[in-house]
Coordinates of C-alpha atoms and ligand atoms in Angstrom, one line a residue:
M1 CA 0.0 0.0 0.0
D2 CA 1.5 3.3 -0.9
H3 CA 1.7 6.1 1.7
A4 CA -1.0 8.2 0.0
T5 CA -3.4 5.2 0.4
E6 CA -2.4 4.8 4.0
V7 CA -3.2 8.5 4.7
E8 CA -6.4 8.3 2.8
L9 CA -7.6 5.2 4.8
A10 CA -6.6 6.8 8.1
K11 CA -8.5 10.0 7.2
E12 CA -11.5 7.9 6.2
L13 CA -11.5 6.2 9.6
L14 CA -10.8 9.5 11.5
A15 CA -13.8 11.1 9.7
L16 CA -16.0 8.1 10.6
K17 CA -14.8 8.4 14.2
A18 CA -15.7 12.1 14.3
E19 CA -19.1 11.4 12.9
K20 CA -19.6 8.6 15.4
S21 CA -20.4 6.2 12.5
A22 CA -19.1 2.9 11.3
Y23 CA -18.3 2.3 7.6
L24 CA -21.6 1.4 6.2
D25 CA -22.6 -0.7 3.2
D26 CA -25.9 0.0 1.5
V27 CA -28.0 -2.7 2.9
V28 CA -28.4 -5.4 5.5
S29 CA -27.8 -8.8 3.9
T30 CA -28.3 -12.5 4.7
R31 CA -26.8 -15.9 3.9
P32 CA -28.6 -19.2 4.2
I33 CA -27.3 -21.5 6.9
T34 CA -27.0 -24.3 4.3
D35 CA -24.0 -22.4 2.9
Y36 CA -22.2 -23.6 6.0
L37 CA -23.7 -27.0 6.3
D38 CA -24.2 -28.6 3.0
A39 CA -21.8 -31.4 2.0
E40 CA -22.6 -31.1 -1.7
R41 CA -21.9 -27.4 -1.6
F42 CA -18.6 -28.1 0.2
R43 CA -17.6 -30.6 -2.6
R44 CA -18.2 -27.8 -5.1
E45 CA -16.1 -25.4 -3.0
Q46 CA -13.3 -27.9 -2.9
E47 CA -13.4 -28.4 -6.7
R48 CA -14.1 -24.8 -7.9
I49 CA -12.4 -22.8 -5.2
F50 CA -9.7 -24.7 -3.3
R51 CA -8.5 -26.6 -6.3
A52 CA -9.0 -23.8 -8.8
V53 CA -7.3 -20.9 -7.0
P54 CA -3.5 -20.7 -6.3
Q55 CA -2.9 -20.3 -2.6
P56 CA 0.2 -19.7 -0.4
I57 CA 0.9 -22.9 1.4
L58 CA 4.4 -22.5 2.8
H59 CA 6.6 -19.6 3.8
A60 CA 9.8 -19.8 1.9
S61 CA 11.7 -20.3 5.2
E62 CA 9.8 -23.5 5.7
L63 CA 11.4 -25.0 2.6
H64 CA 14.6 -23.1 3.2
E65 CA 17.5 -25.0 1.6
P66 CA 18.1 -27.1 -1.5
G67 CA 17.1 -30.7 -0.6
S68 CA 14.4 -29.7 1.9
F69 CA 10.9 -31.1 1.8
V70 CA 7.6 -30.5 3.5
V71 CA 4.5 -32.7 3.4
R72 CA 1.1 -30.9 3.7
E73 CA -2.5 -31.4 2.8
F74 CA -3.7 -28.9 0.3
A75 CA -7.3 -28.7 -1.1
G76 CA -7.9 -32.2 0.3
L77 CA -4.9 -33.6 -1.5
P78 CA -1.7 -35.1 0.0
V79 CA 1.1 -32.9 -1.3
L80 CA 4.9 -33.2 -1.1
F81 CA 6.8 -29.9 -1.5
T82 CA 10.5 -30.1 -2.4
R83 CA 13.3 -27.6 -3.2
D84 CA 15.8 -29.0 -5.7
A85 CA 19.5 -28.4 -6.0
D86 CA 18.9 -25.3 -8.1
G87 CA 16.7 -23.9 -5.4
V88 CA 13.5 -24.3 -7.4
A89 CA 10.4 -25.3 -5.4
H90 CA 8.1 -28.1 -6.6
A91 CA 4.8 -29.5 -5.5
F92 CA 3.8 -33.2 -6.2
L93 CA 1.0 -35.5 -5.1
N94 CA 2.6 -37.5 -2.3
V95 CA 1.4 -40.7 -3.9
C96 CA 3.6 -43.5 -5.4
R97 CA 2.9 -44.2 -9.1
H98 CA 3.2 -48.0 -8.6
R99 CA 0.3 -49.0 -6.4
G100 CA -0.5 -45.7 -4.8
S101 CA 1.3 -45.9 -1.4
R102 CA 1.9 -42.7 0.4
L103 CA 5.4 -41.8 -0.6
V104 CA 6.7 -39.7 2.3
A105 CA 5.4 -40.1 5.9
E106 CA 7.6 -37.5 7.6
A107 CA 6.3 -34.0 8.0
S108 CA 9.5 -32.3 6.8
G109 CA 13.2 -32.9 6.4
C110 CA 16.1 -32.8 4.0
K111 CA 16.3 -35.5 1.3
R112 CA 17.3 -35.6 -2.4
R113 CA 15.5 -38.9 -3.1
F114 CA 12.3 -40.5 -1.8
S115 CA 12.0 -44.2 -1.7
C116 CA 8.5 -45.7 -1.4
P117 CA 7.9 -47.6 1.8
Y118 CA 6.0 -50.4 0.0
H119 CA 8.3 -51.7 -2.8
A120 CA 11.0 -49.0 -2.9
W121 CA 10.2 -47.2 -6.2
T122 CA 12.4 -44.2 -5.9
Y123 CA 11.9 -40.6 -7.0
N124 CA 14.2 -37.6 -7.0
N125 CA 13.2 -34.2 -5.7
Q126 CA 12.2 -33.1 -9.2
G127 CA 9.7 -35.9 -9.3
A128 CA 11.5 -38.2 -11.7
L129 CA 11.2 -41.9 -11.2
V130 CA 14.9 -43.0 -10.8
G131 CA 14.8 -46.4 -9.3
V132 CA 12.5 -49.6 -9.7
P133 CA 13.7 -52.8 -8.0
H134 CA 13.6 -55.8 -10.4
E135 CA 12.4 -53.5 -13.1
K136 CA 13.6 -55.6 -16.1
Q137 CA 11.7 -58.7 -14.9
G138 CA 8.6 -57.1 -13.5
F139 CA 8.1 -54.1 -15.7
P140 CA 9.9 -54.8 -19.0
D141 CA 8.3 -51.9 -20.9
L142 CA 8.1 -49.3 -18.1
D143 CA 8.0 -45.8 -19.4
R144 CA 9.7 -44.0 -16.4
D145 CA 8.9 -40.5 -17.7
A146 CA 5.2 -41.4 -17.7
M147 CA 5.5 -42.7 -14.2
S148 CA 7.1 -39.6 -12.5
L149 CA 5.3 -38.1 -9.6
R150 CA 2.1 -36.2 -10.5
R151 CA 3.0 -32.5 -10.4
L152 CA 0.9 -29.6 -9.1
G153 CA 1.3 -26.0 -10.2
C154 CA 3.8 -24.3 -7.9
A155 CA 5.4 -20.9 -7.8
E156 CA 7.5 -18.9 -5.3
R157 CA 6.4 -15.3 -5.0
Y158 CA 6.5 -12.6 -2.3
G159 CA 8.2 -14.9 0.2
F160 CA 5.7 -17.7 -0.1
I161 CA 5.4 -21.1 -1.9
W162 CA 2.1 -21.1 -3.8
A163 CA 0.4 -24.2 -5.0
W164 CA -2.3 -24.7 -7.5
A165 CA -4.2 -28.0 -7.9
D166 CA -5.8 -27.2 -11.3
G167 CA -2.8 -27.8 -13.5
E168 CA 1.0 -28.5 -13.6
A169 CA 2.0 -25.1 -14.9
S170 CA 3.4 -22.4 -12.6
P171 CA 0.4 -20.3 -11.6
D172 CA 0.5 -16.6 -12.5
I173 CA 0.4 -15.2 -8.9
D174 CA 0.2 -11.5 -9.8
A175 CA -2.8 -12.1 -12.1
S176 CA -4.5 -14.2 -9.4
L177 CA -3.9 -11.5 -6.8
A178 CA -6.0 -9.0 -8.9
G179 CA -4.3 -5.8 -7.8
L180 CA -3.3 -6.9 -4.3
A181 CA 0.2 -7.9 -5.5
P182 CA 1.9 -4.5 -4.6
D183 CA 0.6 -4.7 -1.0
L184 CA 1.8 -8.3 -0.7
A185 CA 5.2 -7.3 -2.1
Q186 CA 5.4 -4.4 0.4
L187 CA 5.0 -6.8 3.3
D188 CA 8.5 -8.0 2.5
A189 CA 7.7 -11.5 3.8
V190 CA 10.7 -12.7 1.9
S191 CA 12.9 -11.1 4.6
H192 CA 10.9 -12.8 7.4
T193 CA 11.0 -16.3 8.9
V194 CA 8.4 -18.5 10.6
L195 CA 9.2 -18.5 14.3
H196 CA 6.1 -20.1 15.8
T197 CA 3.3 -22.2 14.4
E198 CA 0.2 -23.6 16.1
V199 CA -2.1 -26.1 14.3
Q200 CA -5.6 -26.8 15.4
V201 CA -8.6 -28.6 13.9
R202 CA -11.8 -26.8 14.7
Q203 CA -15.4 -28.0 14.1
V204 CA -16.5 -25.1 12.1
N205 CA -17.0 -24.2 8.4
W206 CA -14.1 -22.3 6.9
K207 CA -16.2 -19.4 5.8
L208 CA -17.3 -18.6 9.4
L209 CA -13.6 -18.3 10.4
V210 CA -12.8 -16.0 7.5
E211 CA -15.9 -13.9 8.3
G212 CA -14.8 -13.6 11.9
G213 CA -11.7 -11.7 10.9
I214 CA -13.2 -9.0 8.6
E215 CA -15.5 -7.0 10.9
A216 CA -14.8 -5.1 14.0
Y217 CA -18.3 -5.2 15.4
H218 CA -17.5 -8.1 17.7
F219 CA -14.3 -6.8 19.2
R220 CA -15.7 -4.9 22.1
V221 CA -17.7 -7.9 23.2
A222 CA -15.9 -11.1 22.1
H223 CA -12.4 -9.8 22.8
R224 CA -13.2 -7.7 25.9
D225 CA -10.6 -9.6 28.0
T226 CA -7.9 -9.4 25.4
I227 CA -7.5 -6.9 22.6
A228 CA -10.7 -4.9 22.8
P229 CA -9.2 -2.1 25.0
Y230 CA -6.7 -1.2 22.2
F231 CA -9.3 -0.8 19.5
N232 CA -12.0 1.7 18.6
D233 CA -15.4 0.2 18.9
N234 CA -16.8 -1.1 15.6
L235 CA -14.6 1.1 13.5
S236 CA -13.1 -0.5 10.3
T237 CA -13.1 -0.1 6.6
Y238 CA -12.2 -2.4 3.7
R239 CA -11.4 -2.5 0.0
S240 CA -11.8 -5.4 -2.5
F241 CA -9.2 -6.5 -5.0
G242 CA -11.1 -9.1 -7.1
P243 CA -12.0 -11.7 -4.6
H244 CA -9.3 -10.6 -2.1
M245 CA -9.7 -8.0 0.6
R246 CA -7.8 -5.5 2.6
S247 CA -9.5 -4.6 5.9
I248 CA -8.4 -1.9 8.3
L249 CA -9.5 -2.2 11.9
S250 CA -8.6 0.9 13.8
K251 CA -6.8 1.1 17.1
R252 CA -7.4 3.9 19.6
T253 CA -3.9 5.3 19.0
M254 CA -5.2 6.3 15.5
N255 CA -7.3 8.9 17.2
N256 CA -4.2 11.0 18.0
L257 CA -2.7 10.8 14.5
G258 CA -3.7 14.4 13.8
E259 CA -1.0 15.5 16.2
M260 CA 1.6 13.9 14.0
P261 CA 2.8 15.0 10.5
E262 CA 1.1 13.0 7.8
A263 CA 4.5 11.9 6.4
E264 CA 5.0 9.8 9.6
W265 CA 1.6 8.1 9.5
R266 CA 2.0 4.4 9.3
L267 CA -1.2 2.5 9.2
R268 CA 0.1 -0.8 10.7
D269 CA 1.1 1.1 13.9
H270 CA -2.4 2.3 14.5
A271 CA -4.6 -0.4 13.0
Q272 CA -4.9 -4.0 12.4
V273 CA -4.2 -4.3 8.6
L274 CA -5.7 -7.6 7.5
Y275 CA -5.3 -9.1 4.0
T276 CA -7.7 -11.9 3.1
V277 CA -6.1 -13.7 0.2
F278 CA -9.0 -15.6 -1.3
P279 CA -10.2 -18.1 -0.3
S280 CA -8.9 -18.6 3.1
N281 CA -5.5 -17.1 3.9
S282 CA -5.4 -14.2 6.3
F283 CA -2.4 -12.0 6.9
L284 CA -2.7 -10.0 10.0
V285 CA -0.1 -7.2 9.7
Q286 CA 1.0 -6.0 13.1
A287 CA 3.4 -3.1 13.8
D288 CA 6.6 -5.3 13.6
H289 CA 5.5 -8.7 12.5
I290 CA 2.8 -10.7 10.6
A291 CA 0.4 -13.3 11.9
W292 CA -0.5 -15.7 9.1
I293 CA -3.7 -17.6 9.5
Q294 CA -4.3 -20.5 7.0
Q295 CA -7.8 -21.8 7.2
E296 CA -7.7 -25.2 5.4
A297 CA -11.1 -26.5 4.8
I298 CA -11.4 -30.2 5.7
S299 CA -15.2 -30.7 5.3
A300 CA -18.4 -28.6 5.6
D301 CA -18.0 -28.5 9.4
S302 CA -14.3 -28.8 10.0
T303 CA -11.3 -26.7 9.3
R304 CA -7.6 -27.0 10.1
V305 CA -6.2 -23.7 11.3
R306 CA -2.5 -23.0 11.0
L307 CA -1.3 -19.9 12.8
S308 CA 2.2 -18.8 12.0
T309 CA 4.1 -15.9 13.4
L310 CA 6.3 -14.4 10.7
V311 CA 9.0 -12.1 12.1
P312 CA 11.9 -10.3 10.5
A313 CA 14.7 -12.8 10.1
A314 CA 17.2 -10.2 11.3
R315 CA 15.5 -10.1 14.7
V316 CA 15.7 -13.7 16.0
E317 CA 19.1 -13.5 17.8
S318 CA 18.6 -11.8 21.1
D319 CA 16.7 -13.3 24.1
A320 CA 14.7 -10.1 24.3
D321 CA 13.5 -10.4 20.7
L322 CA 12.7 -14.0 21.1
A323 CA 10.7 -13.3 24.3
H324 CA 8.9 -10.5 22.5
W325 CA 7.9 -12.7 19.5
S326 CA 6.7 -15.6 21.7
R327 CA 4.6 -13.1 23.8
N328 CA 3.1 -11.8 20.6
H329 CA 2.4 -15.3 19.3
E330 CA 0.7 -16.1 22.5
I331 CA -1.5 -13.0 22.3
T332 CA -2.5 -13.9 18.7
V333 CA -3.3 -17.5 19.7
T334 CA -5.3 -16.5 22.7
T335 CA -7.3 -13.9 20.8
L336 CA -8.0 -16.1 17.8
N337 CA -9.1 -18.9 20.1
E338 CA -11.8 -16.5 21.3
D339 CA -12.9 -16.3 17.6
F340 CA -12.6 -20.0 17.0
E341 CA -14.7 -20.9 20.0
I342 CA -17.4 -18.6 18.9
G343 CA -17.2 -20.0 15.4
E344 CA -17.6 -23.6 16.8
G345 CA -20.6 -22.4 18.8
I346 CA -22.2 -21.0 15.6
Q347 CA -21.6 -24.2 13.7
A348 CA -23.1 -26.3 16.6
G349 CA -26.3 -24.3 16.5
L350 CA -26.7 -23.8 12.7
D351 CA -29.2 -26.5 12.1
S352 CA -31.0 -26.1 15.4
G353 CA -33.9 -24.4 13.7
A354 CA -33.2 -21.0 15.3
N355 CA -32.2 -19.4 12.0
T356 CA -32.7 -20.1 8.3
H357 CA -30.3 -17.3 7.5
L358 CA -27.4 -15.5 9.2
T359 CA -27.8 -11.7 9.1
F360 CA -25.0 -9.2 8.3
G361 CA -25.5 -5.6 9.4
R362 CA -24.5 -2.6 7.2
F363 CA -21.1 -2.5 9.0
E364 CA -20.6 -6.2 8.3
G365 CA -20.9 -5.7 4.6
A366 CA -17.4 -7.2 4.0
L367 CA -18.9 -10.6 4.9
D368 CA -21.5 -10.3 2.1
V369 CA -18.8 -9.2 -0.3
F370 CA -16.7 -12.3 0.7
N371 CA -19.6 -14.6 0.2
A372 CA -20.4 -13.1 -3.2
A373 CA -16.8 -14.0 -4.2
V374 CA -17.4 -17.5 -3.1
D375 CA -20.7 -17.6 -5.1
A376 CA -19.0 -16.2 -8.2
H377 CA -16.4 -19.0 -8.1
L378 CA -19.0 -21.7 -7.5
G379 CA -21.2 -20.8 -10.4
P380 CA -24.5 -22.5 -10.8
A381 CA -25.2 -25.6 -8.7
Ligands
FES401 S1 3.4 -48.7 -4.1 FE1 5.2 -47.6 -4.1 S2 6.7 -49.0 -4.7 FE2 4.9 -50.1 -4.7
FE2_402 FE1 -12.0 -11.6 16.4

C-alpha cells in the first residue's frame, strides 16, 4: 500500500470516528445456513475454489535449503513440496505411481531422493522416477517418464510457496492477486521467517472463520478480555481486490494521528491491517510482524487452522527479541481462540432451527462481499 493510500484510509477512519459512525454498506444482507452445512456445496467449494485458486501454502523459510521437503495437505490432496539443487520449489502429489502408497510419511526434512515404503520405487526431488527394484523382470516396458510423480502447479512469490491444484504449470500469482500484489510485495515477507506455528482442527465451516476476521463489530464484546481495549469500537473499513480484501480495523492510537505530521503516519502502527487472500488465507499485519492464518477446509463442518508468526529474520538472535515474539504469538493465539470458539458455537447451532439465515448488518458488509466472491467461483449448482 503506498503512503498516500495509508493516509487516505486513516483519514476515512478518523472522519467516521468524528461522525460517530461505522463504515456502512448500503443494505443489511443475509446468507442461508445451508452455505455452511451442505456437504454437496462443500464438494463444489473444494473443486471450484480450493483446487482452482492458487494459494500460499508454505513460507519460503519452511522450505529453506536445497534438498528440503515438506508434506502438507492442500485442497484435500496429499502434497509433497520439495526444493531442488537449483533452489527451485516443486509440488507433487505425495502418492507413489506404482500401487499408490503414500510416498513420504515424515512432515518435513532434508532428502534428495524419496523411496516408497512399499516396494521402494524411488523418485528424486524433481519428481522423476529414478529407481525400480527388479524393473527388467517385472516391468519390462516401463516408461519411467510417464510414471514420474504427479506434479501440481507451484510458484514462489513474495516470500511464499504457492500451490495450484488445477494444472501442472506455474500459476500466475500476480494475475491471481488481482491488484493486491503490490501490497503483498510491500510486506516484504521474503525477509521474514516463521518463528512459531500452532495447528488446530476446529469443528467449524471455513467461511465462518474468514468472516470472523473481517469485521470489528465483535471486538468490544468477544475480545473484551484481550485486545478490545486497544481498538476503537466497531470502526473499520475495507477494499476489495477481485475476490481478495484489505481490511483496516482501527486502534485507539489512531485517534491521535492528527498530532503527527502525515508523512509519519504508518497504518500498521495504528490499526490491524488484515489481508484476506481468497479463499482462506489471512495475513494480519502488526506493527513489527505478521500473523499468518491459514484456514484449510477439511469438510463442511471442520477446518484445520494453522497460525504462524512471521518475524523479520534479522530479529531472532537476542533473548529479548525471542521473548517479544513468543509473547506476541501467545496473544495472537489467545485472541484467535476466542474467535474460533465462537465459530464452533455458531456451527453447533446452525441446524437447530433457530435461523434459516445469518444476518449481516451494514457495518458487516465485508462478509457479504466475501460470500459473493465464493458464489462467483462456485457458479450455478
Ligand atoms: S506402491 Fe510404491 S513402490 Fe509399490
Ligand atoms: Fe475476532
